[in-house]
Amino acid sequence: SPAGGTGGSRMLCFDWGLASMFGYFTMAEPRTSQLWNPADAQAKEMEANFVKWTTFYKRHRSLFVAGVLVHLLRPDSRSLDGIAIMTPNTTATERAMVSFFNPTLAPLAANVSVSLYYGGFPPGSTVSVSKLDSATLLTTSAAEKHVVGQDGGGAYDIVLDVSLTEKSYQIYLLTPTQPGGSVVE
C-alpha cells in the first residue's frame, strides 16, 4: 500500500498527497523554500509529479475558479469520497469535473449518482464523461455518453459506475454534447 515505506510506495504517498489537494480542485500553496531535497534519489520523480498536478490545475483553472464545489459522498475514511466542481456557464466547454477517492486498504465499487443541477445540464441533455489517466491527468479513455435524468438517479442526475483499487483516485471530465454528439460551442 502507498501508506508509509520507501521506494515506489513513497512516490505513491507523494502523488496521493497532491491528488488530495488538486483533486479537490484547489491550488496547493506550499509555504516552504523547497518541497523536496534536490539530493534525494527520487527528486526528479517528485518534481515530475508536482509538475503533473500544477499543469492539471492550470489546464482546468477556468472551471476551478468559476465552479461550484459539491460533495457527492461523505468523506469518512471508510468508503469512497466523491466531490464535483461545475459551472452553470453554458458557454464553457468544460462544465464539470468529478473526483473520487478510495482512502481504504481494500478495493471499493459503487454506482454514484451525480447531480448536474449546478452544471446547467437540463434533464434530457447528453453528457460526455471521460476518465483522466492518473499518470498523466489527460483524457485517455473513450468518453461514455450519459443522458441527464435517465440513468436511474434524479431528474438532474447521471449515475457513474466507480471502481477503485486501494488508496487510489479517479477523476472524470464532463462536457456537454448535442444530440448529434458534437461538443456544444
XYZ file of N, CA and C in Angstrom:
555
model
N 0.835 -1.184 0.000
C 0.000 0.000 0.000
C 0.879 1.247 0.000
N 0.341 2.383 -0.459
C 1.130 3.594 -0.523
C 1.452 4.189 0.833
N 0.725 3.806 1.867
C 0.934 4.426 3.174
C 2.244 3.979 3.790
N 3.192 4.904 3.924
C 4.465 4.599 4.562
C 5.436 3.897 3.637
N 6.585 3.567 4.173
C 7.558 2.805 3.405
C 8.434 3.685 2.540
N 9.204 3.033 1.671
C 10.127 3.754 0.803
C 9.906 3.324 -0.636
N 10.725 3.865 -1.526
C 10.654 3.463 -2.930
C 9.342 3.849 -3.567
N 8.738 2.881 -4.286
C 7.503 3.131 -5.022
C 6.373 3.589 -4.130
N 6.257 3.020 -2.937
C 5.156 3.422 -2.058
C 5.335 4.861 -1.593
N 6.572 5.312 -1.474
C 6.838 6.704 -1.091
C 6.324 7.652 -2.167
N 6.559 7.315 -3.438
C 6.077 8.154 -4.529
C 4.557 8.112 -4.624
N 3.966 6.963 -4.311
C 2.502 6.884 -4.282
C 1.933 7.793 -3.206
N 2.602 7.861 -2.057
C 2.174 8.769 -0.989
C 2.276 10.220 -1.432
N 3.348 10.549 -2.135
C 3.544 11.911 -2.622
C 2.437 12.261 -3.618
N 2.149 11.346 -4.538
C 1.087 11.558 -5.519
C -0.270 11.672 -4.817
N -0.518 10.813 -3.845
C -1.790 10.829 -3.099
C -1.966 12.171 -2.380
N -0.893 12.667 -1.786
C -0.966 13.956 -1.095
C -1.331 15.084 -2.046
N -0.696 15.101 -3.209
C -1.019 16.129 -4.198
C -2.426 15.926 -4.764
N -2.810 14.672 -4.994
C -4.160 14.390 -5.504
C -5.218 14.855 -4.523
N -4.946 14.708 -3.223
C -5.944 15.112 -2.237
C -6.108 16.628 -2.181
N -5.126 17.381 -2.674
C -5.287 18.835 -2.772
C -5.874 19.227 -4.125
N -5.170 18.858 -5.198
C -5.601 19.258 -6.530
C -6.873 18.535 -6.960
N -7.090 17.314 -6.481
C -8.296 16.555 -6.803
C -9.533 17.116 -6.127
N -9.322 17.987 -5.142
C -10.419 18.745 -4.550
C -10.534 20.104 -5.218
N -9.834 20.246 -6.349
C -9.929 21.413 -7.223
C -9.442 22.691 -6.555
N -8.421 22.550 -5.717
C -7.814 23.711 -5.084
C -6.344 23.755 -5.461
N -5.797 24.945 -5.491
C -4.383 25.113 -5.806
C -3.600 24.988 -4.510
N -2.618 24.109 -4.509
C -1.764 23.941 -3.330
C -0.906 25.185 -3.151
N -0.717 25.588 -1.908
C 0.140 26.730 -1.616
C 1.198 26.312 -0.603
N 2.190 25.559 -1.073
C 3.231 25.151 -0.138
C 4.007 26.366 0.359
N 4.225 26.436 1.633
C 4.945 27.566 2.221
C 6.270 27.048 2.783
N 7.172 26.837 1.855
C 8.487 26.322 2.213
C 9.478 26.718 1.128
N 10.731 26.712 1.474
C 11.744 27.084 0.482
C 12.008 25.967 -0.522
N 11.721 24.722 -0.135
C 11.847 23.609 -1.077
C 10.869 22.511 -0.677
N 10.308 21.844 -1.690
C 9.319 20.785 -1.444
C 9.975 19.430 -1.227
N 11.185 19.279 -1.733
C 11.935 18.033 -1.563
C 13.416 18.371 -1.637
N 14.201 17.503 -1.102
C 15.640 17.677 -1.112
C 16.158 17.374 -2.518
N 16.821 18.318 -3.175
C 17.324 18.070 -4.530
C 18.308 16.894 -4.606
N 18.933 16.545 -3.479
C 19.866 15.427 -3.454
C 19.160 14.087 -3.261
N 17.860 14.126 -3.012
C 17.091 12.895 -2.808
C 17.146 12.041 -4.074
N 17.223 10.742 -3.897
C 17.290 9.816 -5.036
C 16.048 9.906 -5.923
N 14.932 10.336 -5.360
C 13.687 10.430 -6.134
C 13.280 11.872 -6.427
N 14.223 12.793 -6.354
C 13.913 14.207 -6.567
C 13.301 14.459 -7.944
N 13.832 13.829 -8.980
C 13.297 14.028 -10.341
C 11.869 13.517 -10.447
N 11.581 12.375 -9.815
C 10.219 11.831 -9.820
C 9.259 12.760 -9.079
N 9.718 13.291 -7.935
C 8.872 14.215 -7.170
C 8.582 15.471 -7.978
N 9.599 16.000 -8.635
C 9.406 17.194 -9.456
C 8.429 16.914 -10.594
N 8.582 15.779 -11.275
C 7.679 15.419 -12.374
C 6.243 15.289 -11.872
N 6.076 14.728 -10.679
C 4.739 14.566 -10.120
C 4.128 15.925 -9.788
N 4.929 16.811 -9.213
C 4.428 18.145 -8.884
C 4.068 18.918 -10.146
N 4.889 18.785 -11.181
C 4.603 19.440 -12.469
C 3.314 18.870 -13.070
N 3.110 17.565 -12.951
C 1.882 16.933 -13.459
C 0.650 17.594 -12.830
N 0.668 17.755 -11.515
C -0.501 18.307 -10.834
C -0.673 19.806 -11.064
N 0.416 20.578 -11.098
C 0.260 22.007 -11.363
C -0.186 22.249 -12.802
N 0.270 21.420 -13.728
C -0.195 21.513 -15.119
C -1.675 21.197 -15.199
N -2.118 20.187 -14.468
C -3.544 19.831 -14.396
C -4.349 21.037 -13.925
N -3.896 21.687 -12.865
C -4.625 22.836 -12.338
C -4.678 23.969 -13.360
N -3.554 24.264 -13.974
C -3.520 25.347 -14.957
C -4.423 25.043 -16.153
N -4.446 23.775 -16.584
C -5.254 23.373 -17.739
C -6.748 23.587 -17.477
N -7.183 23.372 -16.255
C -8.612 23.441 -15.931
C -8.953 24.607 -15.002
N -8.050 25.562 -14.886
C -8.219 26.676 -13.945
C -9.552 27.413 -14.104
N -9.992 27.647 -15.326
C -11.231 28.407 -15.514
C -12.418 27.706 -14.864
N -12.458 26.391 -14.928
C -13.528 25.641 -14.265
C -13.376 25.719 -12.751
N -12.152 25.565 -12.252
C -11.923 25.550 -10.810
C -12.228 26.899 -10.165
N -11.923 27.985 -10.866
C -12.140 29.320 -10.316
C -13.627 29.693 -10.335
N -14.329 29.342 -11.411
C -15.733 29.739 -11.561
C -16.716 28.712 -11.024
N -16.230 27.537 -10.681
C -17.129 26.438 -10.354
C -17.692 26.443 -8.953
N -18.727 25.635 -8.790
C -19.381 25.384 -7.508
C -18.949 23.990 -7.052
N -18.420 23.887 -5.838
C -17.964 22.608 -5.303
C -19.127 21.902 -4.619
N -19.340 20.635 -4.990
C -20.449 19.851 -4.438
C -19.895 18.527 -3.915
N -20.164 18.228 -2.646
C -19.774 16.925 -2.106
C -20.807 15.894 -2.535
N -20.336 14.809 -3.126
C -21.223 13.747 -3.589
C -21.326 12.626 -2.562
N -20.218 12.324 -1.917
C -20.155 11.255 -0.923
C -19.439 11.782 0.319
N -19.949 11.424 1.457
C -19.371 11.899 2.712
C -17.965 11.331 2.925
N -16.986 12.189 3.211
C -15.631 11.690 3.452
C -15.513 11.123 4.870
N -15.520 9.799 4.978
C -15.467 9.175 6.308
C -14.255 8.262 6.493
N -13.371 8.220 5.503
C -12.155 7.387 5.529
C -12.433 5.890 5.568
N -13.695 5.488 5.382
C -14.055 4.070 5.372
C -14.721 3.645 4.074
N -15.032 4.630 3.215
C -15.704 4.335 1.955
C -15.266 5.378 0.923
N -15.826 5.293 -0.259
C -15.475 6.248 -1.315
C -15.803 7.672 -0.896
N -14.980 8.580 -1.327
C -15.199 10.012 -1.149
C -15.368 10.582 -2.543
N -16.362 11.423 -2.753
C -16.593 11.987 -4.076
C -16.957 13.448 -4.009
N -16.340 14.247 -4.885
C -16.664 15.657 -4.994
C -16.744 16.034 -6.459
N -17.497 17.075 -6.713
C -17.632 17.578 -8.086
C -17.464 19.083 -8.062
N -16.961 19.602 -9.164
C -16.951 21.052 -9.361
C -17.617 21.288 -10.699
N -18.517 22.251 -10.755
C -19.230 22.505 -12.004
C -19.594 23.967 -12.130
N -19.756 24.382 -13.367
C -20.152 25.757 -13.644
C -21.445 25.746 -14.457
N -22.374 26.646 -14.129
C -23.601 26.742 -14.920
C -23.418 27.547 -16.206
N -22.195 28.015 -16.462
C -21.894 28.792 -17.660
C -22.061 27.898 -18.889
N -23.130 28.102 -19.617
C -23.437 27.240 -20.762
C -22.509 27.452 -21.946
N -21.653 28.483 -21.907
C -20.689 28.679 -22.992
C -19.370 27.945 -22.717
N -19.207 27.434 -21.502
C -17.967 26.728 -21.148
C -17.947 25.335 -21.772
N -16.814 24.964 -22.360
C -16.671 23.623 -22.929
C -16.566 22.592 -21.818
N -15.756 22.891 -20.795
C -15.639 22.027 -19.622
C -16.652 22.522 -18.597
N -17.670 21.718 -18.337
C -18.729 22.162 -17.437
C -18.642 21.549 -16.057
N -17.997 20.380 -15.957
C -17.914 19.737 -14.648
C -16.741 18.767 -14.610
N -16.245 18.571 -13.408
C -15.214 17.568 -13.164
C -15.582 16.885 -11.851
N -15.375 15.577 -11.807
C -15.726 14.795 -10.627
C -14.500 13.993 -10.198
N -14.193 14.015 -8.899
C -13.089 13.225 -8.340
C -13.635 12.239 -7.320
N -13.114 11.024 -7.383
C -13.441 10.010 -6.387
C -12.145 9.521 -5.772
N -12.162 9.299 -4.464
C -11.005 8.801 -3.734
C -11.397 7.557 -2.947
N -10.500 6.578 -2.931
C -10.654 5.410 -2.071
C -9.533 5.474 -1.045
N -9.810 5.923 0.188
C -8.767 6.042 1.200
C -8.502 4.733 1.955
N -9.202 3.672 1.615
C -9.098 2.428 2.370
C -8.020 1.504 1.812
N -7.782 0.418 2.511
C -6.806 -0.583 2.089
C -7.461 -1.737 1.346
N -8.668 -1.515 0.819
C -9.394 -2.540 0.065
C -10.016 -1.903 -1.170
N -10.221 -2.686 -2.229
C -10.910 -2.142 -3.406
C -12.363 -1.803 -3.048
N -12.882 -0.735 -3.645
C -14.266 -0.327 -3.428
C -14.938 -0.024 -4.761
N -16.223 -0.322 -4.829
C -17.001 -0.026 -6.039
C -18.384 0.435 -5.630
N -18.950 1.336 -6.417
C -20.298 1.829 -6.146
C -20.843 2.512 -7.401
N -22.156 2.502 -7.527
C -22.827 3.329 -8.525
C -23.155 4.640 -7.819
N -22.594 5.730 -8.317
C -22.719 7.018 -7.648
C -23.578 7.954 -8.488
N -24.619 8.476 -7.874
C -25.488 9.447 -8.520
C -24.830 10.824 -8.432
N -24.644 11.464 -9.579
C -24.008 12.773 -9.651
C -25.039 13.783 -10.140
N -25.427 14.704 -9.264
C -26.376 15.741 -9.649
C -25.656 16.812 -10.454
N -26.164 17.094 -11.642
C -25.557 18.101 -12.516
C -26.376 19.394 -12.552
N -27.222 19.563 -11.554
C -28.073 20.745 -11.476
C -27.247 22.034 -11.547
N -26.161 22.105 -10.754
C -25.336 23.313 -10.727
C -24.441 23.446 -11.954
N -24.422 22.441 -12.795
C -23.650 22.492 -14.032
C -24.467 22.990 -15.205
N -25.728 23.322 -14.972
C -26.566 23.845 -16.045
C -26.952 22.817 -17.093
N -26.890 21.528 -16.729
C -27.300 20.475 -17.657
C -28.783 20.205 -17.454
N -29.627 20.539 -18.401
C -31.060 20.291 -18.216
C -31.387 18.800 -18.377
N -32.489 18.343 -17.783
C -32.908 16.950 -17.981
C -33.033 16.650 -19.477
N -32.542 15.479 -19.865
C -32.597 15.070 -21.263
C -31.369 15.433 -22.070
N -30.492 16.281 -21.516
C -29.271 16.637 -22.254
C -28.261 15.492 -22.163
N -27.392 15.412 -23.153
C -26.391 14.352 -23.208
C -25.061 14.894 -22.724
N -24.398 14.107 -21.881
C -23.127 14.488 -21.283
C -22.077 13.447 -21.658
N -20.906 13.918 -22.080
C -19.766 13.029 -22.324
C -18.948 12.963 -21.038
N -18.660 11.752 -20.591
C -17.886 11.547 -19.370
C -16.595 10.833 -19.750
N -15.463 11.510 -19.531
C -14.149 10.953 -19.866
C -13.329 10.767 -18.600
N -12.711 9.595 -18.457
C -11.793 9.360 -17.342
C -10.457 10.018 -17.666
N -9.834 10.583 -16.635
C -8.484 11.098 -16.792
C -7.511 10.020 -16.344
N -6.472 9.811 -17.116
C -5.440 8.847 -16.761
C -4.675 9.372 -15.550
N -4.531 8.565 -14.498
C -3.900 9.054 -13.274
C -2.401 9.335 -13.451
N -1.773 8.757 -14.444
C -0.344 9.008 -14.667
C -0.103 10.350 -15.350
N -1.017 10.767 -16.227
C -0.813 11.998 -16.998
C -1.862 13.072 -16.727
N -2.995 12.690 -16.160
C -4.144 13.569 -15.935
C -4.697 14.131 -17.239
N -4.548 13.360 -18.300
C -5.140 13.687 -19.593
C -6.240 12.680 -19.882
N -7.232 13.066 -20.681
C -8.280 12.115 -21.041
C -7.695 11.103 -22.002
N -7.813 9.849 -21.634
C -7.275 8.795 -22.484
C -8.333 7.765 -22.845
N -9.431 7.774 -22.124
C -10.466 6.782 -22.412
C -11.499 7.366 -23.370
N -12.159 6.493 -24.074
C -13.271 6.938 -24.902
C -14.370 7.443 -23.971
N -14.961 8.548 -24.337
C -15.994 9.138 -23.483
C -17.248 8.274 -23.481
N -17.836 8.128 -22.295
C -19.140 7.472 -22.166
C -20.206 8.552 -22.272
N -21.291 8.239 -22.917
C -22.404 9.187 -23.030
C -23.452 8.846 -21.975
N -23.930 9.873 -21.291
C -25.000 9.727 -20.307
C -26.077 10.753 -20.625
N -27.324 10.376 -20.456
C -28.438 11.308 -20.636
C -28.911 11.720 -19.247
N -28.886 13.025 -18.993
C -29.254 13.550 -17.682
C -30.695 13.156 -17.351
N -30.860 12.540 -16.185
C -32.189 12.151 -15.708
C -32.640 10.779 -16.165
N -31.831 10.069 -16.965
C -32.268 8.763 -17.470
C -31.393 7.601 -17.016
N -30.464 7.844 -16.087
C -29.597 6.777 -15.595
C -30.157 6.089 -14.353
N -31.276 6.559 -13.847
C -31.839 5.966 -12.641
C -31.709 6.860 -11.428
N -31.029 8.004 -11.573
C -30.942 8.957 -10.473
C -32.105 9.935 -10.569
N -31.919 11.125 -10.024
C -32.945 12.156 -10.084
C -33.004 12.812 -11.451
N -33.861 13.831 -11.574
C -34.098 14.499 -12.848
C -32.830 15.160 -13.412
N -31.921 15.590 -12.538
C -30.701 16.267 -12.983
C -29.462 15.391 -12.801
N -29.643 14.087 -12.623
C -28.537 13.193 -12.281
C -28.093 12.309 -13.434
N -26.815 11.928 -13.353
C -26.301 10.794 -14.106
C -25.737 9.838 -13.055
N -25.553 8.583 -13.405
C -25.003 7.608 -12.477
C -23.697 7.079 -13.044
N -22.635 7.194 -12.241
C -21.324 6.707 -12.651
C -21.000 5.422 -11.904
N -20.489 4.451 -12.638
C -20.032 3.192 -12.055
C -18.576 3.399 -11.662
N -18.322 3.525 -10.365
C -16.985 3.842 -9.867
C -16.388 2.604 -9.213
N -15.206 2.234 -9.639
C -14.499 1.087 -9.077
C -13.040 1.486 -8.891
N -12.593 1.510 -7.631
C -11.237 1.954 -7.325
C -10.476 0.910 -6.522
N -9.204 0.767 -6.837
C -8.333 -0.100 -6.052
C -7.998 0.609 -4.743
N -7.310 -0.075 -3.857
C -6.948 0.518 -2.568
C -6.130 1.787 -2.744
N -6.347 2.760 -1.868
C -5.600 4.017 -1.855
C -5.417 4.606 -3.250
N -6.528 4.797 -3.948
C -6.433 5.311 -5.308
C -7.478 6.404 -5.533
N -7.401 7.021 -6.683
C -8.338 8.076 -7.052
C -8.663 7.962 -8.527
N -9.780 8.574 -8.929
C -10.159 8.649 -10.340
C -10.843 9.989 -10.559
N -10.465 10.671 -11.642
C -11.048 11.967 -11.978
C -11.736 11.839 -13.327
N -12.932 12.423 -13.427
C -13.732 12.392 -14.650
C -13.975 13.825 -15.122
N -13.906 14.039 -16.417
C -14.235 15.318 -17.032
C -15.573 15.177 -17.734
N -16.493 16.115 -17.479
C -17.824 16.072 -18.070
C -18.004 17.256 -19.009
N -18.386 16.961 -20.231
C -18.610 18.002 -21.230
C -19.984 17.788 -21.867
N -20.654 18.863 -22.242
C -21.960 18.728 -22.888
C -21.831 18.288 -24.337
N -22.815 17.568 -24.816
C -22.870 17.218 -26.230
C -24.262 17.527 -26.743
N -24.352 17.764 -28.019
C -25.647 17.947 -28.651
C -26.159 16.576 -29.049
N -27.432 16.450 -29.426
C -27.949 15.147 -29.834
C -27.104 14.436 -30.873
N -26.434 15.186 -31.754
C -25.587 14.556 -32.772
C -24.237 14.142 -32.254
N -23.915 14.497 -31.010
C -22.663 14.086 -30.395
C -21.565 15.140 -30.443
N -21.795 16.278 -31.102
C -20.734 17.290 -31.147
C -20.759 18.109 -29.873
N -19.591 18.618 -29.527
C -19.466 19.427 -28.319
C -20.171 20.764 -28.555
N -20.900 21.213 -27.560
C -21.578 22.491 -27.636
C -20.529 23.591 -27.602
N -20.572 24.502 -28.527
C -19.594 25.602 -28.588
C -20.132 26.800 -27.856
